[in-house]
mmCIF file of C-alpha atoms and ligand atoms in Angstrom:
data_model
loop_
_atom_site.group_PDB
_atom_site.id
_atom_site.type_symbol
_atom_site.label_atom_id
_atom_site.label_comp_id
_atom_site.label_asym_id
_atom_site.label_seq_id
_atom_site.Cartn_x
_atom_site.Cartn_y
_atom_site.Cartn_z
ATOM 1 C CA MET A 1 -11.514 2.716 32.427
ATOM 2 C CA GLY A 2 -15.389 3.423 31.001
ATOM 3 C CA LEU A 3 -15.143 0.624 28.318
ATOM 4 C CA GLU A 4 -15.238 -2.722 30.567
ATOM 5 C CA ASN A 5 -17.040 -5.748 29.427
ATOM 6 C CA LYS A 6 -17.950 -3.740 25.742
ATOM 7 C CA THR A 7 -16.600 -5.871 22.543
ATOM 8 C CA ALA A 8 -14.993 -3.166 19.703
ATOM 9 C CA ILE A 9 -14.422 -4.627 16.164
ATOM 10 C CA VAL A 10 -11.662 -2.301 14.826
ATOM 11 C CA THR A 11 -10.890 -3.071 10.955
ATOM 12 C CA GLY A 12 -7.509 -2.683 9.719
ATOM 13 C CA GLY A 13 -5.925 -3.023 13.454
ATOM 14 C CA GLY A 14 -2.759 -4.571 12.566
ATOM 15 C CA ARG A 15 -0.685 -1.339 12.025
ATOM 16 C CA GLY A 16 -0.686 2.721 11.601
ATOM 17 C CA ILE A 17 -3.962 3.964 13.405
ATOM 18 C CA GLY A 18 -5.510 0.900 13.427
ATOM 19 C CA ARG A 19 -3.065 -0.572 15.576
ATOM 20 C CA ALA A 20 -3.237 2.531 18.075
ATOM 21 C CA ILE A 21 -6.926 3.035 18.032
ATOM 22 C CA CYS A 22 -6.820 -1.334 19.261
ATOM 23 C CA LEU A 23 -4.305 -0.561 22.088
ATOM 24 C CA LYS A 24 -6.732 2.813 23.367
ATOM 25 C CA LEU A 25 -9.961 0.689 23.470
ATOM 26 C CA ALA A 26 -8.150 -2.165 24.734
ATOM 27 C CA SER A 27 -6.589 0.279 27.067
ATOM 28 C CA MET A 28 -10.073 1.673 28.376
ATOM 29 C CA GLY A 29 -11.030 -2.304 29.059
ATOM 30 C CA ALA A 30 -12.667 -3.099 25.794
ATOM 31 C CA ASN A 31 -12.200 -6.252 24.196
ATOM 32 C CA ILE A 32 -11.057 -6.362 20.849
ATOM 33 C CA VAL A 33 -11.927 -7.947 17.741
ATOM 34 C CA THR A 34 -9.700 -6.774 15.026
ATOM 35 C CA CYS A 35 -9.713 -7.807 11.081
ATOM 36 C CA TYR A 36 -6.578 -7.717 8.513
ATOM 37 C CA ALA A 37 -6.609 -8.340 4.588
ATOM 38 C CA HIS A 38 -2.900 -9.360 4.772
ATOM 39 C CA GLY A 39 -0.980 -8.468 7.707
ATOM 40 C CA GLU A 40 -1.531 -11.513 9.774
ATOM 41 C CA LYS A 41 1.576 -11.422 11.425
ATOM 42 C CA ALA A 42 1.144 -7.463 12.907
ATOM 43 C CA ALA A 43 -2.839 -8.195 13.470
ATOM 44 C CA GLU A 44 -1.106 -11.005 16.068
ATOM 45 C CA GLU A 45 0.960 -8.436 17.246
ATOM 46 C CA THR A 46 -1.817 -6.214 18.031
ATOM 47 C CA VAL A 47 -3.712 -8.328 19.873
ATOM 48 C CA SER A 48 -0.899 -9.903 22.042
ATOM 49 C CA LEU A 49 0.043 -6.140 22.848
ATOM 50 C CA CYS A 50 -4.172 -5.737 23.743
ATOM 51 C CA ARG A 51 -4.305 -8.689 25.753
ATOM 52 C CA GLU A 52 -1.388 -7.077 28.137
ATOM 53 C CA TYR A 53 -4.347 -4.869 29.075
ATOM 54 C CA GLY A 54 -6.158 -7.832 30.626
ATOM 55 C CA VAL A 55 -8.617 -8.098 27.299
ATOM 56 C CA THR A 56 -10.104 -11.064 25.086
ATOM 57 C CA ALA A 57 -8.502 -9.724 21.954
ATOM 58 C CA VAL A 58 -8.592 -12.089 18.338
ATOM 59 C CA ALA A 59 -7.233 -10.861 14.754
ATOM 60 C CA VAL A 60 -9.102 -12.325 11.958
ATOM 61 C CA LYS A 61 -8.501 -12.971 8.345
ATOM 62 C CA ALA A 62 -11.321 -10.606 6.457
ATOM 63 C CA ASP A 63 -11.604 -8.803 3.712
ATOM 64 C CA VAL A 64 -13.651 -5.524 4.469
ATOM 65 C CA ALA A 65 -14.413 -5.130 0.631
ATOM 66 C CA SER A 66 -15.900 -9.089 0.814
ATOM 67 C CA LYS A 67 -19.729 -9.384 2.511
ATOM 68 C CA GLU A 68 -18.628 -13.140 3.557
ATOM 69 C CA ASP A 69 -15.338 -12.232 5.300
ATOM 70 C CA VAL A 70 -17.310 -9.464 6.948
ATOM 71 C CA GLU A 71 -20.163 -11.259 8.215
ATOM 72 C CA ALA A 72 -17.515 -14.096 8.975
ATOM 73 C CA LEU A 73 -15.888 -11.178 11.058
ATOM 74 C CA PHE A 74 -18.972 -9.783 13.100
ATOM 75 C CA ALA A 75 -19.986 -13.998 14.008
ATOM 76 C CA GLU A 76 -16.291 -14.638 15.240
ATOM 77 C CA ALA A 77 -16.965 -11.229 17.499
ATOM 78 C CA GLU A 78 -20.054 -12.391 18.511
ATOM 79 C CA LYS A 79 -18.769 -15.401 20.017
ATOM 80 C CA ILE A 80 -16.422 -13.380 22.112
ATOM 81 C CA THR A 81 -19.336 -11.611 24.222
ATOM 82 C CA GLY A 82 -22.370 -12.113 22.230
ATOM 83 C CA THR A 83 -22.387 -8.623 21.469
ATOM 84 C CA ILE A 84 -20.480 -6.153 19.764
ATOM 85 C CA GLU A 85 -21.014 -2.455 20.877
ATOM 86 C CA ILE A 86 -18.445 -0.482 19.330
ATOM 87 C CA LEU A 87 -17.344 -0.527 15.840
ATOM 88 C CA VAL A 88 -14.243 1.628 14.246
ATOM 89 C CA ASN A 89 -14.080 1.712 10.358
ATOM 90 C CA ASN A 90 -10.870 1.836 9.821
ATOM 91 C CA ALA A 91 -9.162 -0.175 7.460
ATOM 92 C CA GLY A 92 -8.250 2.055 3.985
ATOM 93 C CA ILE A 93 -5.917 2.009 0.823
ATOM 94 C CA THR A 94 -5.051 4.629 -1.602
ATOM 95 C CA ARG A 95 -3.996 4.211 -4.919
ATOM 96 C CA ASP A 96 -3.220 7.468 -6.493
ATOM 97 C CA ASN A 97 -3.342 8.548 -9.441
ATOM 98 C CA ILE A 98 -3.758 11.998 -11.880
ATOM 99 C CA ILE A 99 -7.529 11.915 -12.979
ATOM 100 C CA LEU A 100 -6.437 11.398 -16.436
ATOM 101 C CA ARG A 101 -4.069 8.505 -15.686
ATOM 102 C CA MET A 102 -6.439 6.940 -12.967
ATOM 103 C CA SER A 103 -7.468 3.302 -14.050
ATOM 104 C CA ASP A 104 -10.645 1.773 -13.091
ATOM 105 C CA GLU A 105 -9.116 -0.399 -10.912
ATOM 106 C CA GLU A 106 -7.646 2.328 -8.621
ATOM 107 C CA PHE A 107 -11.007 3.463 -8.701
ATOM 108 C CA ASP A 108 -12.727 0.249 -7.706
ATOM 109 C CA GLN A 109 -10.505 -0.707 -5.088
ATOM 110 C CA VAL A 110 -10.161 2.409 -3.127
ATOM 111 C CA ILE A 111 -13.700 2.419 -3.345
ATOM 112 C CA ASP A 112 -14.520 -0.949 -2.704
ATOM 113 C CA THR A 113 -11.685 -1.111 0.459
ATOM 114 C CA ASN A 114 -12.970 2.498 2.070
ATOM 115 C CA LEU A 115 -16.621 2.748 0.912
ATOM 116 C CA ARG A 116 -17.947 -0.474 0.475
ATOM 117 C CA GLY A 117 -15.887 -1.918 2.983
ATOM 118 C CA ALA A 118 -17.024 0.434 5.959
ATOM 119 C CA PHE A 119 -20.964 -0.043 4.510
ATOM 120 C CA TYR A 120 -20.862 -4.160 5.139
ATOM 121 C CA CYS A 121 -19.609 -3.334 8.303
ATOM 122 C CA LEU A 122 -22.021 -0.573 9.221
ATOM 123 C CA ARG A 123 -24.705 -3.114 7.923
ATOM 124 C CA ALA A 124 -23.641 -6.094 10.305
ATOM 125 C CA ALA A 125 -22.928 -3.754 13.157
ATOM 126 C CA SER A 126 -26.361 -1.533 13.008
ATOM 127 C CA LYS A 127 -28.703 -4.774 12.951
ATOM 128 C CA ARG A 128 -26.780 -5.753 16.126
ATOM 129 C CA MET A 129 -26.754 -2.201 17.607
ATOM 130 C CA MET A 130 -30.463 -1.388 17.436
ATOM 131 C CA ARG A 131 -31.455 -5.016 18.926
ATOM 132 C CA LYS A 132 -29.420 -4.017 21.751
ATOM 133 C CA ARG A 133 -30.040 -0.663 21.723
ATOM 134 C CA TYR A 134 -26.548 0.819 22.355
ATOM 135 C CA GLY A 135 -23.592 0.958 19.995
ATOM 136 C CA ARG A 136 -20.712 3.425 19.167
ATOM 137 C CA ILE A 137 -19.454 3.871 16.135
ATOM 138 C CA VAL A 138 -16.582 5.615 14.426
ATOM 139 C CA ASN A 139 -15.761 6.300 11.153
ATOM 140 C CA ILE A 140 -11.942 6.937 9.690
ATOM 141 C CA SER A 141 -12.070 9.634 7.082
ATOM 142 C CA SER A 142 -9.674 11.999 6.157
ATOM 143 C CA ILE A 143 -9.268 15.693 5.621
ATOM 144 C CA VAL A 144 -8.878 14.716 1.971
ATOM 145 C CA GLY A 145 -12.419 13.849 1.644
ATOM 146 C CA VAL A 146 -13.689 17.499 3.646
ATOM 147 C CA ASN A 147 -11.151 19.771 1.219
ATOM 148 C CA GLY A 148 -10.313 17.051 -1.528
ATOM 149 C CA ASN A 149 -6.272 16.384 -3.115
ATOM 150 C CA ALA A 150 -4.935 16.431 -6.814
ATOM 151 C CA GLY A 151 -4.496 12.705 -7.472
ATOM 152 C CA GLN A 152 -6.710 11.457 -4.833
ATOM 153 C CA VAL A 153 -10.276 11.804 -6.614
ATOM 154 C CA ASN A 154 -10.653 7.842 -5.952
ATOM 155 C CA TYR A 155 -9.856 8.818 -2.154
ATOM 156 C CA ALA A 156 -11.414 11.814 -1.850
ATOM 157 C CA ALA A 157 -14.778 10.728 -2.945
ATOM 158 C CA SER A 158 -14.341 7.380 -0.972
ATOM 159 C CA LYS A 159 -13.626 9.691 2.266
ATOM 160 C CA ALA A 160 -16.111 12.284 1.381
ATOM 161 C CA GLY A 161 -19.110 9.046 1.114
ATOM 162 C CA LEU A 162 -18.110 7.587 4.774
ATOM 163 C CA ILE A 163 -18.716 11.677 5.801
ATOM 164 C CA GLY A 164 -22.164 11.306 4.346
ATOM 165 C CA MET A 165 -22.888 7.262 5.891
ATOM 166 C CA THR A 166 -21.496 8.677 8.847
ATOM 167 C CA LYS A 167 -24.107 12.004 8.882
ATOM 168 C CA SER A 168 -27.242 9.729 7.336
ATOM 169 C CA MET A 169 -26.384 6.929 10.057
ATOM 170 C CA ALA A 170 -26.601 9.394 12.587
ATOM 171 C CA LYS A 171 -29.920 10.373 11.724
ATOM 172 C CA GLU A 172 -31.170 6.831 11.206
ATOM 173 C CA LEU A 173 -30.359 4.968 14.227
ATOM 174 C CA GLY A 174 -30.076 8.387 16.987
ATOM 175 C CA SER A 175 -33.382 6.803 18.253
ATOM 176 C CA ARG A 176 -32.091 3.645 18.963
ATOM 177 C CA ASN A 177 -29.056 5.048 21.963
ATOM 178 C CA ILE A 178 -26.712 4.398 18.595
ATOM 179 C CA THR A 179 -23.889 7.275 18.166
ATOM 180 C CA CYS A 180 -21.922 7.203 14.684
ATOM 181 C CA ASN A 181 -19.104 9.966 14.656
ATOM 182 C CA ALA A 182 -16.595 10.481 11.987
ATOM 183 C CA VAL A 183 -12.640 10.944 12.402
ATOM 184 C CA ALA A 184 -11.361 12.993 9.574
ATOM 185 C CA PRO A 185 -7.337 12.479 10.238
ATOM 186 C CA GLY A 186 -4.979 15.077 8.526
ATOM 187 C CA PHE A 187 -1.342 14.045 7.412
ATOM 188 C CA ILE A 188 -0.038 11.195 10.542
ATOM 189 C CA THR A 189 2.666 9.190 10.568
ATOM 190 C CA THR A 190 2.130 5.614 9.331
ATOM 191 C CA ASP A 191 3.401 3.304 6.314
ATOM 192 C CA MET A 192 0.190 5.006 4.224
ATOM 193 C CA THR A 193 2.361 8.685 4.728
ATOM 194 C CA ASP A 194 6.025 7.120 5.119
ATOM 195 C CA ALA A 195 5.731 6.922 0.692
ATOM 196 C CA LEU A 196 6.225 10.383 0.928
ATOM 197 C CA PRO A 197 9.619 11.969 0.294
ATOM 198 C CA ASP A 198 11.181 14.059 2.976
ATOM 199 C CA ASN A 199 10.876 17.318 1.721
ATOM 200 C CA VAL A 200 7.581 16.703 1.075
ATOM 201 C CA LYS A 201 6.822 16.020 4.404
ATOM 202 C CA GLU A 202 8.399 19.098 5.448
ATOM 203 C CA GLN A 203 6.290 21.316 2.839
ATOM 204 C CA ILE A 204 3.236 19.662 4.803
ATOM 205 C CA ALA A 205 4.847 20.417 8.021
ATOM 206 C CA LYS A 206 4.751 23.987 6.960
ATOM 207 C CA SER A 207 1.217 23.785 5.850
ATOM 208 C CA ILE A 208 0.006 22.378 9.140
ATOM 209 C CA SER A 209 -0.586 25.054 12.105
ATOM 210 C CA LEU A 210 1.178 23.083 14.738
ATOM 211 C CA ASN A 211 4.263 22.446 12.132
ATOM 212 C CA LYS A 212 3.987 18.657 12.592
ATOM 213 C CA LEU A 213 2.321 15.573 11.277
ATOM 214 C CA GLY A 214 0.934 13.803 13.782
ATOM 215 C CA THR A 215 0.266 10.404 15.247
ATOM 216 C CA PRO A 216 -1.481 7.522 15.383
ATOM 217 C CA GLU A 217 -2.255 7.716 18.904
ATOM 218 C CA ASP A 218 -3.722 11.432 18.213
ATOM 219 C CA VAL A 219 -6.026 9.812 16.245
ATOM 220 C CA ALA A 220 -6.787 7.208 18.391
ATOM 221 C CA ASN A 221 -7.418 9.387 21.704
ATOM 222 C CA ALA A 222 -10.033 11.170 19.390
ATOM 223 C CA ALA A 223 -11.657 8.163 18.285
ATOM 224 C CA ALA A 224 -11.536 6.372 22.103
ATOM 225 C CA PHE A 225 -13.664 9.987 23.221
ATOM 226 C CA LEU A 226 -16.127 9.146 20.816
ATOM 227 C CA VAL A 227 -16.981 5.622 21.958
ATOM 228 C CA SER A 228 -17.024 7.152 25.562
ATOM 229 C CA ASP A 229 -19.486 7.482 27.758
ATOM 230 C CA ASP A 230 -18.198 11.300 27.839
ATOM 231 C CA ALA A 231 -19.540 11.883 24.140
ATOM 232 C CA GLN A 232 -23.087 10.474 24.652
ATOM 233 C CA TYR A 233 -24.281 13.346 23.258
ATOM 234 C CA ILE A 234 -22.019 13.744 20.282
ATOM 235 C CA THR A 235 -23.591 12.266 17.435
ATOM 236 C CA GLY A 236 -22.928 12.899 12.862
ATOM 237 C CA GLN A 237 -20.564 14.992 13.782
ATOM 238 C CA VAL A 238 -16.671 15.071 12.133
ATOM 239 C CA LEU A 239 -13.996 15.703 14.008
ATOM 240 C CA GLY A 240 -10.909 17.001 12.235
ATOM 241 C CA VAL A 241 -7.255 15.408 13.764
ATOM 242 C CA ASP A 242 -4.885 18.045 11.696
ATOM 243 C CA GLY A 243 -2.977 20.133 13.661
ATOM 244 C CA GLY A 244 -5.010 22.837 12.197
ATOM 245 C CA MET A 245 -4.854 22.509 8.847
ATOM 246 C CA SER A 246 -8.354 22.367 7.799
HETATM 247 P P1 LIG B 1 -1.850 2.107 7.157
HETATM 248 O O1 LIG B 1 -1.591 1.764 5.599
HETATM 249 O O2 LIG B 1 -0.983 2.393 7.835
HETATM 250 O O3 LIG B 1 -2.604 0.981 7.654
HETATM 251 C C1 LIG B 1 -4.244 0.530 6.828
HETATM 252 C C2 LIG B 1 -4.771 -1.062 7.394
HETATM 253 O O4 LIG B 1 -5.651 -1.213 6.801
HETATM 254 C C3 LIG B 1 -3.616 -1.993 7.407
HETATM 255 O O5 LIG B 1 -3.925 -2.342 8.936
HETATM 256 C C4 LIG B 1 -4.213 -2.727 6.846
HETATM 257 O O6 LIG B 1 -4.360 -4.633 6.644
HETATM 258 C C5 LIG B 1 -5.857 -2.511 6.367
HETATM 259 N N1 LIG B 1 -6.545 -2.762 5.271
HETATM 260 C C6 LIG B 1 -6.290 -2.523 4.326
HETATM 261 N N2 LIG B 1 -7.260 -2.948 3.758
HETATM 262 C C7 LIG B 1 -7.967 -4.108 3.916
HETATM 263 C C8 LIG B 1 -8.529 -4.709 3.489
HETATM 264 N N3 LIG B 1 -9.207 -4.622 2.353
HETATM 265 N N4 LIG B 1 -9.252 -5.223 4.183
HETATM 266 C C9 LIG B 1 -8.916 -5.144 6.060
HETATM 267 N N5 LIG B 1 -8.145 -4.414 6.200
HETATM 268 C C10 LIG B 1 -7.496 -3.935 5.022
HETATM 269 O O7 LIG B 1 -2.837 2.792 7.211
HETATM 270 P P2 LIG B 1 -3.273 4.040 8.005
HETATM 271 O O8 LIG B 1 -2.920 3.634 9.259
HETATM 272 O O9 LIG B 1 -2.682 4.956 7.633
HETATM 273 O O10 LIG B 1 -4.400 4.589 7.534
HETATM 274 C C11 LIG B 1 -5.749 4.044 8.358
HETATM 275 C C12 LIG B 1 -7.179 4.445 8.155
HETATM 276 O O11 LIG B 1 -6.816 6.289 8.329
HETATM 277 C C13 LIG B 1 -7.491 4.337 7.115
HETATM 278 O O12 LIG B 1 -8.627 4.472 6.493
HETATM 279 C C14 LIG B 1 -6.770 6.156 6.139
HETATM 280 O O13 LIG B 1 -7.448 6.191 5.251
HETATM 281 C C15 LIG B 1 -7.341 6.813 7.237
HETATM 282 N N6 LIG B 1 -6.391 8.151 7.166
HETATM 283 C C16 LIG B 1 -5.060 8.137 7.703
HETATM 284 C C17 LIG B 1 -3.907 9.378 7.065
HETATM 285 C C18 LIG B 1 -2.602 8.977 7.352
HETATM 286 O O14 LIG B 1 -2.277 10.315 6.975
HETATM 287 N N7 LIG B 1 -2.105 8.185 7.618
HETATM 288 C C19 LIG B 1 -5.286 10.309 7.036
HETATM 289 C C20 LIG B 1 -6.493 10.458 6.930
HETATM 290 C C21 LIG B 1 -6.958 9.112 6.999
HETATM 291 P P3 LIG B 1 -3.415 -5.655 6.004
HETATM 292 O O15 LIG B 1 -1.881 -5.013 6.304
HETATM 293 O O16 LIG B 1 -3.541 -6.864 6.062
HETATM 294 O O17 LIG B 1 -3.531 -4.787 4.449
#
C-alpha cells in the first residue's frame, strides 16, 4: 500500500481528524504512534483499530505543548522501528472569543498547543529525518489561517503561523529529501465543530460550494496523499480541503 516499514507520528489521534489520519496511514501499511493530552481511552481505541491492519500502533500520553513530553513521544516512536519517516502535526484546540474579551490565557493556550507544539514536533522530527535523508511532514492548518475568522484571532494566528513554518521547513529541508506541506481544512464534522448550533452549521453548509461539511476522512485522504510517494515532488504547499469555501 506504499507506507510499509515506515513509522508515522500523528499527534492527537484519539478522535476526529487525527483518528482518521491514523487509520488511513495504518491502512497503507505505516506503523502508528499517536499521542493524547487527556483522552487515553479514545487514543487506545484508535491504536487498536490501527492494529487491525496488521501494523504496530501505540498511544503515548504527551502534551505537545511540553518539550519534555514531545521528546519522550519521539523516543517511544523510535523504539518501534528505530526511525521516524512521517510526522503529521494534527493536535489542536480552539478558545474562541472576540478580541476585546480574549484573555491572555485563551491566547497562550491556543498558541502553545497549535504552534509551539508543532514547533517542538517539527524540531524533533527534522533532527531524525535529516539523519535518514528522508521525511514526509504534514501540518494540519485551517482555512481560518488563510482567510481569518471573527472570534478566532488566537486560532487564526496559530494556523497562519503553521503555514509560515511549513514553507520555511520546505526550504530548509528540501535538499535532504524531506517534504513539508500543510492541509487547510474548512468545516469538518468533529467534536471541534459539533459545539456549533445546527442552524449555524446549516448556514455554513450554504456558504460551501459543495453544500456540505467535510468528513475527517476527506482530510485524512489529503494527508495520506502528501506523505505518499505520489507526492514526492510536492513541498511547501497548502492544500485546501474545504469543499470550495475558499
Ligand atoms: P478534535 O477537537 O476533535 O480533536 C483534537 C485532538 O487533538 C484530540 O485528539 C486531542 O486529544 C488532541 N489534543 C488537543 N490538545 C492536545 C495537546 N496539548 N497535546 C496532545 N494532543 C492534544 O479536533 P479536530 O479533529 O476537529 O481537529 C484536528 C485538527 O484539525 C486541529 O489542529 C484543528 O485545528 C484542525 N482543523 C479542524 C477543523 C474542523 O472543522 N474540525 C477545520 C480546520 C482545521 P485529547 O482528547 O487527549 O485532548
